[in-house]
Amino acid sequence: MSVNEPITSAVVTVTVNGTESEHEVPVRRLLVHFLRDDLDLTGTHIGCDTGSCGACTVHLDGVAVKSCAVLAVQADGATVMTVEGLAGEELTPLQRSFHEHHGLQCGYCTPGMLMSASALLAENPSPSEDEVKVALQGNICRCTGYWNIVEAVVAVGKGEAA
Amino acid sequence: MLLREVGYARPATVEEALSLLAGNDGARALAGGQTLLNVMKQRAASPEVLVDLGKLAELRLVGVQGMTLDIGAMVTLSALMRSSEVEVSRPILAEVAATVADVQVRNRGTLGGNICVNDPTNHFPPLLVALDATMTILSEDGERTVSVEDFFVGVFETAVREGELLTRVSVPAGGGGDGMSGVTLGAHGTYIANAAASVDDGRWRIALGCVAAVPVRATLVESRLSGVDVDEADVRAAVEGLGETLDPPSDVHASADYRRSLTETSVVRAVLQAAERASG
Ligand SMILES: Cc1cc2nc3c(=O)[nH]c(=O)nc-3n(C[C@H](O)[C@H](O)[C@H](O)COP(=O)(O)OP(=O)(O)OC[C@H]3O[C@@H](n4cnc5c(N)ncnc54)[C@H](O)[C@@H]3O)c2cc1C
């Protein structure tokens, strides 16, 4: 829907993890704050808040984006998936693989890692190690636990996750 | 971080976008937002109104018209990487897009935004100078085209004036051979020094990033290489002395002298890459 005159707040309709919701938000609200504060989906983390660390990565209309560098109003009419939307009754093979390969230490970067990795796997179901590294370039693990994270994603592609 | 209060409009047509930009003081185009939203957090920019270009499908087109490849300003870097037109007619654009930042930034960041920012470390300004691009700028008064050399004016400054929009970037389709090389912070990080080179029929265009507010043409090297079948020794000889003609900044990543040296090396690599492709 177009907005022909400048506004400072708007009613946005966003489908998040399969559920459509309608909220009035100030224009200046970032998507990450909308998810965390308006929808109470606190799985999406705020790391650097400068578009560098990737902790806030979500899928916007199917592609990985940093939700600290998108306004909530820009997501009007869009479909968003957050880390809460990955698992159904059970964890996904990717999530189980992170568990098995010890692909997390403090866990702060994990939601963003999972969202970048799941976007990769949707496009490329069995990525090479190098492809995984490129796909995760926008995600920083401050514990520097990259090896196990990369192994966890490669293992899913090889069908090794339990 | 909380942004300062700001107005927002999401026009459905380019005409609406232009009238919003012209009719509101402090209005600014919002493309991918990857730079703009971050500088708004720092209060380094405080637009009054954001005019979101996100719904302007005509700015997302890529097409070849005769001997020209036209790329809409809102084409994302990810879309450049996937475009079959780009792959066939000027693949260097996709190759370079693939080395900018990371997947998430490439999914939102646009070609238009990358050059309208004109950050001296950005990838596309020197590349588009080497490719002899032409920019199309639209305002309520009509359309004008600007050569790439007139487009870049200063740090964060371009020929796009208030009330105007960059709509399209055009480069010659085909060309002989193109190359780009440089030294980055980390694998796909920010450039410390770089050079882009393009050769067609023995005529060279070489542009340097990171050494001044706008990309710098290495005209002396271009003329030394002109018409010759280059090998590595020729290129090294042609580049000799280039560093002394430059006045690059010193910062935490490189002193001015080190940047001069990295720039010379980048030119050698970019030229050899372009020459190899031109002959292959
Ligand atoms: C972590 C990180 C690392 C990065 N590293 C690099 C890097 O190494 N190399 C590199 O090249 N880039 C890098 N970038 C920048 C990235 O490429 C940006 O996406 C790009 O520079 C801005 O594009 P955008 O579409 O997001 O523009 P926006 O942020 O939306 O806009 C930027 C500016 O351009 C203006 N503008 C945009 N489109 C138009 C238009 N059509 N007409 C008129 N004005 C317009 C806006 O008003 C604004 O002033 C990085 C970004 C991030 C977040």
Short mmCIF file of C-alpha atoms and ligand atoms in Angstrom, two decimals:
data_model
loop_
_atom_site.label_atom_id
_atom_site.label_comp_id
_atom_site.label_asym_id
_atom_site.label_seq_id
_atom_site.Cartn_x
_atom_site.Cartn_y
_atom_site.Cartn_z
CA MET A 1 0.00 0.00 0.00
CA SER A 2 1.33 3.44 -0.81
CA VAL A 3 1.56 6.36 1.60
CA ASN A 4 1.20 9.64 -0.31
CA GLU A 5 1.62 12.18 2.47
CA PRO A 6 4.32 12.10 5.16
CA ILE A 7 3.14 10.42 8.35
CA THR A 8 4.89 9.86 11.68
CA SER A 9 2.98 6.78 12.72
CA ALA A 10 1.31 4.03 10.76
CA VAL A 11 -0.74 0.92 11.15
CA VAL A 12 1.37 -1.93 9.83
CA THR A 13 0.18 -5.41 8.97
CA VAL A 14 2.90 -8.01 9.17
CA THR A 15 2.69 -11.79 9.09
CA VAL A 16 5.19 -13.00 11.65
CA ASN A 17 5.87 -16.72 11.98
CA GLY A 18 2.60 -17.45 10.20
CA THR A 19 0.40 -15.16 12.30
CA GLU A 20 -0.84 -11.90 10.85
CA SER A 21 -0.87 -8.98 13.23
CA GLU A 22 -1.78 -5.34 12.95
CA HIS A 23 -0.10 -2.69 15.07
CA GLU A 24 0.15 1.04 15.14
CA VAL A 25 3.83 1.99 15.27
CA PRO A 26 5.79 5.21 15.12
CA VAL A 27 7.70 5.50 11.85
CA ARG A 28 11.00 5.65 13.69
CA ARG A 29 10.51 2.19 15.25
CA LEU A 30 13.05 -0.33 13.95
CA LEU A 31 11.81 -3.77 12.93
CA VAL A 32 13.87 -5.37 15.70
CA HIS A 33 12.11 -3.26 18.35
CA PHE A 34 8.74 -4.01 16.80
CA LEU A 35 9.45 -7.75 17.06
CA ARG A 36 10.84 -7.62 20.57
CA ASP A 37 8.69 -4.95 22.21
CA ASP A 38 5.38 -4.98 20.34
CA LEU A 39 5.21 -8.70 19.58
CA ASP A 40 7.23 -9.90 22.59
CA LEU A 41 9.41 -12.07 20.34
CA THR A 42 12.65 -11.59 22.25
CA GLY A 43 14.51 -14.41 20.48
CA THR A 44 15.77 -11.84 17.99
CA HIS A 45 18.72 -10.17 19.71
CA ILE A 46 20.14 -6.68 19.47
CA GLY A 47 23.92 -6.86 19.29
CA CYS A 48 25.77 -3.92 17.79
CA ASP A 49 22.78 -1.93 16.52
CA THR A 50 24.94 -0.71 13.62
CA GLY A 51 24.20 -3.37 11.01
CA SER A 52 27.48 -5.17 11.57
CA CYS A 53 26.99 -8.15 13.90
CA GLY A 54 23.93 -9.99 12.54
CA ALA A 55 22.46 -10.96 15.94
CA CYS A 56 19.16 -9.39 14.82
CA THR A 57 18.92 -11.37 11.55
CA VAL A 58 15.40 -12.42 10.52
CA HIS A 59 13.85 -13.48 7.22
CA LEU A 60 11.92 -10.70 5.49
CA ASP A 61 9.88 -12.10 2.60
CA GLY A 62 12.16 -15.12 2.66
CA VAL A 63 15.56 -13.43 2.66
CA ALA A 64 17.95 -12.81 5.54
CA VAL A 65 18.10 -9.17 6.68
CA LYS A 66 19.38 -7.35 9.73
CA SER A 67 16.25 -6.17 11.53
CA CYS A 68 18.13 -3.26 13.17
CA ALA A 69 18.56 -1.74 9.71
CA VAL A 70 14.91 -1.95 8.61
CA LEU A 71 12.02 0.21 9.81
CA ALA A 72 8.91 -1.60 11.01
CA VAL A 73 6.88 0.43 8.47
CA GLN A 74 9.07 -0.94 5.69
CA ALA A 75 7.82 -4.43 6.63
CA ASP A 76 4.19 -3.42 6.13
CA GLY A 77 2.49 -6.17 4.12
CA ALA A 78 5.52 -8.45 4.39
CA THR A 79 6.12 -11.89 5.84
CA VAL A 80 8.68 -12.15 8.61
CA MET A 81 10.19 -15.23 10.20
CA THR A 82 12.11 -15.04 13.46
CA VAL A 83 14.01 -17.74 15.32
CA GLU A 84 10.80 -18.58 17.20
CA GLY A 85 9.25 -19.59 13.88
CA LEU A 86 11.84 -22.21 12.94
CA ALA A 87 10.75 -25.16 15.09
CA GLY A 88 7.34 -26.78 15.05
CA GLU A 89 6.66 -29.46 17.69
CA GLU A 90 10.31 -30.45 17.42
CA LEU A 91 13.56 -28.64 16.78
CA THR A 92 14.64 -28.47 13.13
CA PRO A 93 17.61 -30.56 11.91
CA LEU A 94 19.64 -27.32 11.89
CA GLN A 95 18.81 -26.56 15.52
CA ARG A 96 19.58 -30.14 16.56
CA SER A 97 22.86 -29.97 14.69
CA PHE A 98 23.87 -26.81 16.59
CA HIS A 99 23.13 -28.74 19.78
CA GLU A 100 25.11 -31.81 18.71
CA HIS A 101 28.13 -29.95 17.40
CA HIS A 102 28.21 -27.57 20.32
CA GLY A 103 27.60 -24.73 17.86
CA LEU A 104 27.07 -22.19 20.61
CA GLN A 105 28.83 -20.95 23.68
CA CYS A 106 27.16 -17.96 25.33
CA GLY A 107 24.30 -18.23 22.81
CA TYR A 108 23.88 -14.54 22.11
CA CYS A 109 24.62 -14.79 18.39
CA THR A 110 22.73 -18.08 17.97
CA PRO A 111 19.35 -16.75 16.77
CA GLY A 112 21.06 -14.71 14.05
CA MET A 113 23.33 -17.62 13.10
CA LEU A 114 20.29 -19.91 12.81
CA MET A 115 18.42 -17.42 10.63
CA SER A 116 21.38 -16.87 8.27
CA ALA A 117 22.08 -20.61 8.11
CA SER A 118 18.43 -21.52 7.49
CA ALA A 119 18.24 -18.94 4.67
CA LEU A 120 21.31 -20.57 3.12
CA LEU A 121 19.92 -24.12 3.46
CA ALA A 122 16.62 -23.07 1.87
CA GLU A 123 18.54 -22.02 -1.25
CA ASN A 124 21.36 -24.53 -1.12
CA PRO A 125 20.46 -27.68 0.84
CA SER A 126 23.99 -29.12 0.96
CA PRO A 127 26.46 -26.25 1.13
CA SER A 128 30.22 -26.69 1.20
CA GLU A 129 32.27 -25.39 4.11
CA ASP A 130 33.27 -22.34 2.07
CA GLU A 131 29.67 -21.61 1.12
CA VAL A 132 28.68 -21.76 4.77
CA LYS A 133 31.45 -19.36 5.71
CA VAL A 134 30.33 -16.86 3.06
CA ALA A 135 26.70 -17.15 4.18
CA LEU A 136 27.66 -16.47 7.80
CA GLN A 137 29.98 -13.56 7.07
CA GLY A 138 27.44 -11.09 8.41
CA ASN A 139 27.17 -12.84 11.77
CA ILE A 140 29.71 -12.26 14.50
CA CYS A 141 30.26 -14.77 17.32
CA ARG A 142 31.98 -12.80 20.04
CA CYS A 143 32.96 -16.11 21.74
CA THR A 144 34.74 -16.87 18.42
CA GLY A 145 33.17 -20.32 18.30
CA TYR A 146 33.00 -20.38 14.52
CA TRP A 147 34.39 -23.86 13.83
CA ASN A 148 31.56 -25.69 15.50
CA ILE A 149 28.95 -23.40 13.98
CA VAL A 150 30.28 -24.04 10.47
CA GLU A 151 30.49 -27.79 11.16
CA ALA A 152 26.92 -27.82 12.43
CA VAL A 153 25.60 -26.25 9.22
CA VAL A 154 27.70 -28.43 6.90
CA ALA A 155 26.50 -31.52 8.77
CA VAL A 156 22.84 -30.68 8.09
CA GLY A 157 23.60 -30.57 4.38
CA LYS A 158 25.25 -33.97 4.58
CA GLY A 159 22.19 -35.34 6.34
CA GLU A 160 24.25 -36.09 9.42
CA ALA A 161 22.02 -34.31 11.90
CA ALA A 162 20.01 -36.75 14.01
CA MET B 1 18.57 2.63 19.17
CA LEU B 2 15.74 5.09 19.06
CA LEU B 3 15.75 7.25 15.96
CA ARG B 4 14.81 10.89 16.08
CA GLU B 5 11.19 11.40 15.09
CA VAL B 6 10.87 11.35 11.32
CA GLY B 7 8.16 11.48 8.69
CA TYR B 8 7.65 8.71 6.16
CA ALA B 9 6.00 8.27 2.82
CA ARG B 10 5.89 5.31 0.49
CA PRO B 11 5.03 6.54 -3.00
CA ALA B 12 3.60 4.17 -5.58
CA THR B 13 5.11 5.96 -8.58
CA VAL B 14 8.32 7.78 -9.40
CA GLU B 15 6.29 10.96 -10.08
CA GLU B 16 4.84 10.80 -6.56
CA ALA B 17 8.32 10.25 -5.14
CA LEU B 18 9.64 13.34 -6.93
CA SER B 19 6.77 15.52 -5.74
CA LEU B 20 7.30 14.29 -2.15
CA LEU B 21 11.03 15.04 -2.39
CA ALA B 22 10.40 18.48 -3.86
CA GLY B 23 7.49 19.38 -1.62
CA ASN B 24 8.93 18.56 1.81
CA ASP B 25 11.87 20.34 3.43
CA GLY B 26 14.54 17.93 4.55
CA ALA B 27 13.09 15.03 2.56
CA ARG B 28 15.48 12.26 1.67
CA ALA B 29 15.21 9.09 -0.40
CA LEU B 30 15.28 5.81 1.54
CA ALA B 31 16.65 2.98 -0.59
CA GLY B 32 17.93 -0.14 1.23
CA GLY B 33 18.49 1.85 4.40
CA GLN B 34 21.73 -0.01 5.14
CA THR B 35 23.69 3.22 5.39
CA LEU B 36 20.98 5.81 5.96
CA LEU B 37 19.27 4.18 8.97
CA ASN B 38 22.63 3.58 10.62
CA VAL B 39 23.77 7.18 10.20
CA MET B 40 20.39 8.37 11.48
CA LYS B 41 21.04 6.40 14.67
CA GLN B 42 24.32 8.27 15.08
CA ARG B 43 22.47 11.56 14.35
CA ALA B 44 24.99 12.09 11.55
CA ALA B 45 21.96 12.57 9.29
CA SER B 46 18.57 13.89 10.40
CA PRO B 47 16.15 13.90 7.50
CA GLU B 48 12.69 15.31 8.21
CA VAL B 49 10.92 12.94 5.84
CA LEU B 50 11.99 9.59 4.42
CA VAL B 51 10.66 8.87 0.95
CA ASP B 52 10.76 5.07 0.74
CA LEU B 53 11.61 3.96 -2.80
CA GLY B 54 10.80 0.32 -1.92
CA LYS B 55 7.61 0.05 -3.97
CA LEU B 56 8.95 1.61 -7.17
CA ALA B 57 9.21 -1.52 -9.30
CA GLU B 58 10.45 0.42 -12.35
CA LEU B 59 13.65 1.26 -10.42
CA ARG B 60 14.35 -2.45 -9.98
CA LEU B 61 14.68 -3.28 -13.67
CA VAL B 62 17.82 -4.56 -15.35
CA GLY B 63 17.89 -4.61 -19.14
CA VAL B 64 20.06 -4.42 -22.21
CA GLN B 65 19.10 -1.84 -24.84
CA GLY B 66 21.28 -2.10 -27.91
CA MET B 67 24.86 -1.74 -26.65
CA THR B 68 23.91 -0.47 -23.18
CA LEU B 69 23.24 -2.28 -19.93
CA ASP B 70 20.73 -0.30 -17.82
CA ILE B 71 20.47 -1.01 -14.10
CA GLY B 72 17.72 0.56 -12.00
CA ALA B 73 18.89 2.47 -8.93
CA MET B 74 16.92 0.16 -6.60
CA VAL B 75 18.47 -3.08 -7.86
CA THR B 76 19.95 -4.75 -4.79
CA LEU B 77 23.47 -6.11 -4.75
CA SER B 78 21.99 -9.62 -4.39
CA ALA B 79 19.86 -9.04 -7.49
CA LEU B 80 22.97 -7.89 -9.41
CA MET B 81 24.63 -11.19 -8.48
CA ARG B 82 21.69 -13.18 -9.88
CA SER B 83 20.98 -11.12 -13.00
CA SER B 84 21.46 -13.03 -16.27
CA GLU B 85 21.73 -9.71 -18.17
CA VAL B 86 24.62 -8.64 -15.93
CA GLU B 87 26.27 -12.04 -16.24
CA VAL B 88 26.16 -11.90 -20.02
CA SER B 89 26.98 -8.25 -20.60
CA ARG B 90 29.18 -7.00 -17.73
CA PRO B 91 29.91 -9.80 -15.22
CA ILE B 92 32.37 -7.70 -13.18
CA LEU B 93 29.36 -5.92 -11.62
CA ALA B 94 28.09 -9.20 -10.17
CA GLU B 95 31.56 -10.28 -9.09
CA VAL B 96 32.15 -7.07 -7.19
CA ALA B 97 28.64 -7.09 -5.67
CA ALA B 98 29.42 -10.52 -4.23
CA THR B 99 32.34 -9.07 -2.25
CA VAL B 100 30.45 -6.21 -0.57
CA ALA B 101 29.87 -6.69 3.16
CA ASP B 102 27.67 -9.76 3.76
CA VAL B 103 24.52 -11.56 2.60
CA GLN B 104 22.12 -9.50 4.72
CA VAL B 105 23.55 -6.14 3.63
CA ARG B 106 23.56 -7.27 -0.02
CA ASN B 107 19.92 -8.40 0.26
CA ARG B 108 18.82 -4.82 1.13
CA GLY B 109 21.60 -2.52 -0.08
CA THR B 110 21.10 -1.12 -3.59
CA LEU B 111 23.42 -0.03 -6.37
CA GLY B 112 21.89 3.46 -6.25
CA GLY B 113 22.41 3.74 -2.51
CA ASN B 114 25.98 2.51 -2.77
CA ILE B 115 26.96 5.28 -5.17
CA CYS B 116 24.72 8.05 -3.75
CA VAL B 117 26.52 7.58 -0.43
CA ASN B 118 29.87 7.98 -2.24
CA ASP B 119 31.82 6.73 0.73
CA PRO B 120 35.42 6.78 -0.60
CA THR B 121 35.88 3.17 0.55
CA ASN B 122 32.76 1.88 -1.23
CA HIS B 123 33.21 -0.68 -3.99
CA PHE B 124 31.09 0.71 -6.83
CA PRO B 125 32.31 4.30 -7.30
CA PRO B 126 35.76 3.36 -8.69
CA LEU B 127 34.35 0.39 -10.61
CA LEU B 128 31.74 2.55 -12.36
CA VAL B 129 34.40 5.14 -13.24
CA ALA B 130 36.47 2.40 -14.88
CA LEU B 131 33.40 1.14 -16.74
CA ASP B 132 32.60 4.68 -18.02
CA ALA B 133 29.07 4.61 -16.60
CA THR B 134 26.37 7.20 -17.19
CA MET B 135 23.88 8.15 -14.49
CA THR B 136 20.30 9.18 -15.17
CA ILE B 137 18.87 11.70 -12.72
CA LEU B 138 15.22 12.68 -12.62
CA SER B 139 13.46 15.66 -11.07
CA GLU B 140 10.09 17.33 -11.56
CA ASP B 141 11.83 19.46 -14.21
CA GLY B 142 12.77 16.40 -16.25
CA GLU B 143 15.55 13.95 -16.87
CA ARG B 144 19.28 14.62 -17.22
CA THR B 145 22.24 12.33 -17.68
CA VAL B 146 25.56 12.83 -15.98
CA SER B 147 28.87 11.20 -16.82
CA VAL B 148 30.36 9.15 -14.03
CA GLU B 149 33.17 11.65 -13.55
CA ASP B 150 30.73 14.50 -12.95
CA PHE B 151 28.58 12.32 -10.70
CA PHE B 152 30.97 11.98 -7.77
CA VAL B 153 31.44 15.41 -6.19
CA GLY B 154 32.83 14.86 -2.70
CA VAL B 155 32.65 12.58 0.32
CA PHE B 156 28.96 11.68 0.69
CA GLU B 157 28.21 14.16 -2.11
CA THR B 158 27.08 13.49 -5.66
CA ALA B 159 25.48 15.33 -8.57
CA VAL B 160 22.04 14.29 -7.25
CA ARG B 161 20.55 17.51 -5.87
CA GLU B 162 17.70 18.05 -3.43
CA GLY B 163 14.42 17.05 -5.00
CA GLU B 164 16.14 14.70 -7.45
CA LEU B 165 16.39 10.95 -7.76
CA LEU B 166 19.00 8.77 -9.34
CA THR B 167 16.93 6.40 -11.46
CA ARG B 168 19.39 4.39 -13.51
CA VAL B 169 23.03 3.52 -14.03
CA SER B 170 24.07 2.63 -17.58
CA VAL B 171 27.28 0.99 -18.69
CA PRO B 172 28.38 -0.17 -22.14
CA ALA B 173 27.33 -3.81 -22.62
CA GLY B 174 30.18 -6.11 -23.46
CA GLY B 175 33.46 -4.24 -23.30
CA GLY B 176 36.83 -5.92 -23.61
CA GLY B 177 37.94 -6.97 -20.16
CA ASP B 178 37.42 -5.69 -16.62
CA GLY B 179 39.23 -6.21 -13.34
CA MET B 180 39.06 -4.99 -9.78
CA SER B 181 41.50 -5.65 -6.99
CA GLY B 182 42.33 -4.22 -3.61
CA VAL B 183 43.16 -4.87 -0.01
CA THR B 184 40.32 -5.19 2.48
CA LEU B 185 39.91 -5.46 6.22
CA GLY B 186 39.05 -9.15 6.55
CA ALA B 187 37.85 -11.33 3.69
CA HIS B 188 34.95 -9.18 2.44
CA GLY B 189 35.53 -6.10 4.57
CA THR B 190 35.99 -2.44 3.84
CA TYR B 191 38.61 -1.49 1.28
CA ILE B 192 41.87 0.10 2.46
CA ALA B 193 43.01 0.58 -1.14
CA ASN B 194 41.66 -0.55 -4.49
CA ALA B 195 41.80 -0.13 -8.22
CA ALA B 196 39.39 -0.95 -11.03
CA ALA B 197 40.56 -1.34 -14.62
CA SER B 198 38.81 -1.78 -17.91
CA VAL B 199 40.28 -2.23 -21.38
CA ASP B 200 38.60 -2.14 -24.74
CA ASP B 201 40.57 -2.28 -27.97
CA GLY B 202 43.82 -1.27 -26.27
CA ARG B 203 42.22 1.74 -24.55
CA TRP B 204 42.36 1.69 -20.76
CA ARG B 205 40.31 3.28 -17.99
CA ILE B 206 41.75 2.85 -14.51
CA ALA B 207 40.16 4.27 -11.35
CA LEU B 208 41.41 4.29 -7.77
CA GLY B 209 39.28 4.23 -4.61
CA CYS B 210 40.24 5.15 -1.03
CA VAL B 211 42.83 7.76 -2.02
CA ALA B 212 40.65 10.89 -2.30
CA ALA B 213 37.08 12.12 -1.75
CA VAL B 214 36.10 10.84 -5.20
CA PRO B 215 37.56 8.09 -7.38
CA VAL B 216 40.79 9.15 -9.10
CA ARG B 217 41.60 8.28 -12.71
CA ALA B 218 45.16 6.99 -13.17
CA THR B 219 45.49 8.74 -16.53
CA LEU B 220 49.27 8.48 -16.71
CA VAL B 221 49.11 4.69 -16.34
CA GLU B 222 46.26 4.55 -18.85
CA SER B 223 48.30 6.31 -21.51
CA ARG B 224 51.44 4.29 -20.83
CA LEU B 225 49.45 1.08 -21.36
CA SER B 226 47.59 2.36 -24.37
CA GLY B 227 47.76 0.10 -27.40
CA VAL B 228 50.39 -2.28 -26.01
CA ASP B 229 49.93 -5.99 -25.43
CA VAL B 230 50.66 -5.97 -21.70
CA ASP B 231 52.65 -8.47 -19.72
CA GLU B 232 53.42 -8.24 -16.03
CA ALA B 233 56.74 -6.41 -16.48
CA ASP B 234 55.08 -3.76 -18.68
CA VAL B 235 52.34 -3.21 -16.12
CA ARG B 236 54.80 -2.86 -13.25
CA ALA B 237 56.79 -0.36 -15.29
CA ALA B 238 53.67 1.60 -16.23
CA VAL B 239 52.56 1.84 -12.61
CA GLU B 240 55.93 3.07 -11.38
CA GLY B 241 55.68 6.51 -9.82
CA LEU B 242 51.88 6.43 -9.56
CA GLY B 243 51.97 6.51 -5.74
CA GLU B 244 53.91 9.78 -5.70
CA THR B 245 51.18 11.51 -7.65
CA LEU B 246 48.55 10.60 -5.01
CA ASP B 247 47.70 12.30 -1.74
CA PRO B 248 45.85 9.57 0.18
CA PRO B 249 44.71 9.88 3.80
CA SER B 250 46.49 8.26 6.76
CA ASP B 251 44.33 6.39 9.25
CA VAL B 252 44.47 3.50 11.72
CA HIS B 253 44.48 0.97 8.88
CA ALA B 254 47.22 2.43 6.70
CA SER B 255 49.58 5.37 6.56
CA ALA B 256 49.47 7.49 3.43
CA ASP B 257 52.70 5.92 2.19
CA TYR B 258 51.50 2.39 2.77
CA ARG B 259 48.26 3.27 0.95
CA ARG B 260 50.29 4.59 -2.01
CA SER B 261 52.12 1.29 -2.18
CA LEU B 262 48.93 -0.80 -1.82
CA THR B 263 47.31 1.28 -4.55
CA GLU B 264 50.15 0.59 -6.98
CA THR B 265 49.88 -3.14 -6.26
CA SER B 266 46.11 -3.03 -6.69
CA VAL B 267 46.49 -1.38 -10.10
CA VAL B 268 48.92 -4.07 -11.26
CA ARG B 269 46.52 -6.82 -10.22
CA ALA B 270 43.41 -5.15 -11.66
CA VAL B 271 45.13 -4.41 -14.97
CA LEU B 272 46.47 -7.97 -15.33
CA GLN B 273 43.02 -9.37 -14.56
CA ALA B 274 41.39 -7.11 -17.15
CA ALA B 275 44.08 -7.86 -19.75
CA GLU B 276 43.72 -11.60 -19.28
CA ARG B 277 39.95 -11.37 -19.70
CA ALA B 278 40.29 -9.16 -22.77
CA SER B 279 42.52 -11.73 -24.42
CA GLY B 280 40.49 -14.76 -23.27
C1 LIG C 1 28.11 -3.52 7.99
C2 LIG C 1 28.16 -2.86 6.64
C3 LIG C 1 29.32 -2.97 5.87
C4 LIG C 1 29.38 -2.38 4.60
N1 LIG C 1 30.52 -2.53 3.87
C5 LIG C 1 30.58 -2.03 2.62
C6 LIG C 1 31.74 -2.18 1.79
O1 LIG C 1 32.75 -2.75 2.20
N2 LIG C 1 31.73 -1.67 0.54
C7 LIG C 1 30.64 -1.02 0.03
O2 LIG C 1 30.68 -0.62 -1.11
N3 LIG C 1 29.55 -0.82 0.79
C8 LIG C 1 29.50 -1.30 2.06
N4 LIG C 1 28.39 -1.09 2.83
C9 LIG C 1 27.35 -0.18 2.34
C10 LIG C 1 26.27 -0.91 1.58
O3 LIG C 1 26.73 -1.27 0.31
C11 LIG C 1 25.07 0.00 1.55
O4 LIG C 1 23.98 -0.77 1.36
C12 LIG C 1 25.03 1.07 0.49
O5 LIG C 1 26.15 1.87 0.49
C13 LIG C 1 23.81 1.95 0.69
O6 LIG C 1 22.80 1.41 -0.05
P1 LIG C 1 21.31 1.46 0.46
O7 LIG C 1 20.47 0.98 -0.67
O8 LIG C 1 21.17 0.75 1.72
O9 LIG C 1 21.08 3.04 0.62
P2 LIG C 1 20.43 3.90 1.78
O10 LIG C 1 21.14 3.67 3.04
O11 LIG C 1 18.96 3.74 1.78
O12 LIG C 1 20.74 5.36 1.21
C14 LIG C 1 22.03 5.89 1.24
C15 LIG C 1 22.00 7.35 0.76
O13 LIG C 1 21.77 7.41 -0.64
C16 LIG C 1 20.60 8.16 -0.93
N5 LIG C 1 19.92 7.46 -2.03
C17 LIG C 1 19.73 6.12 -2.13
N6 LIG C 1 19.14 5.81 -3.30
C18 LIG C 1 18.95 6.98 -3.95
C19 LIG C 1 18.39 7.32 -5.22
N7 LIG C 1 17.90 6.38 -6.06
N8 LIG C 1 18.37 8.63 -5.59
C20 LIG C 1 18.85 9.58 -4.75
N9 LIG C 1 19.40 9.32 -3.56
C21 LIG C 1 19.44 8.04 -3.16
C22 LIG C 1 19.81 8.18 0.36
O14 LIG C 1 19.00 9.33 0.44
C23 LIG C 1 20.91 8.18 1.40
O15 LIG C 1 21.39 9.47 1.59
C24 LIG C 1 28.28 -1.65 4.11
C25 LIG C 1 27.12 -1.52 4.88
C26 LIG C 1 27.05 -2.12 6.14
C27 LIG C 1 25.80 -1.97 6.95
#
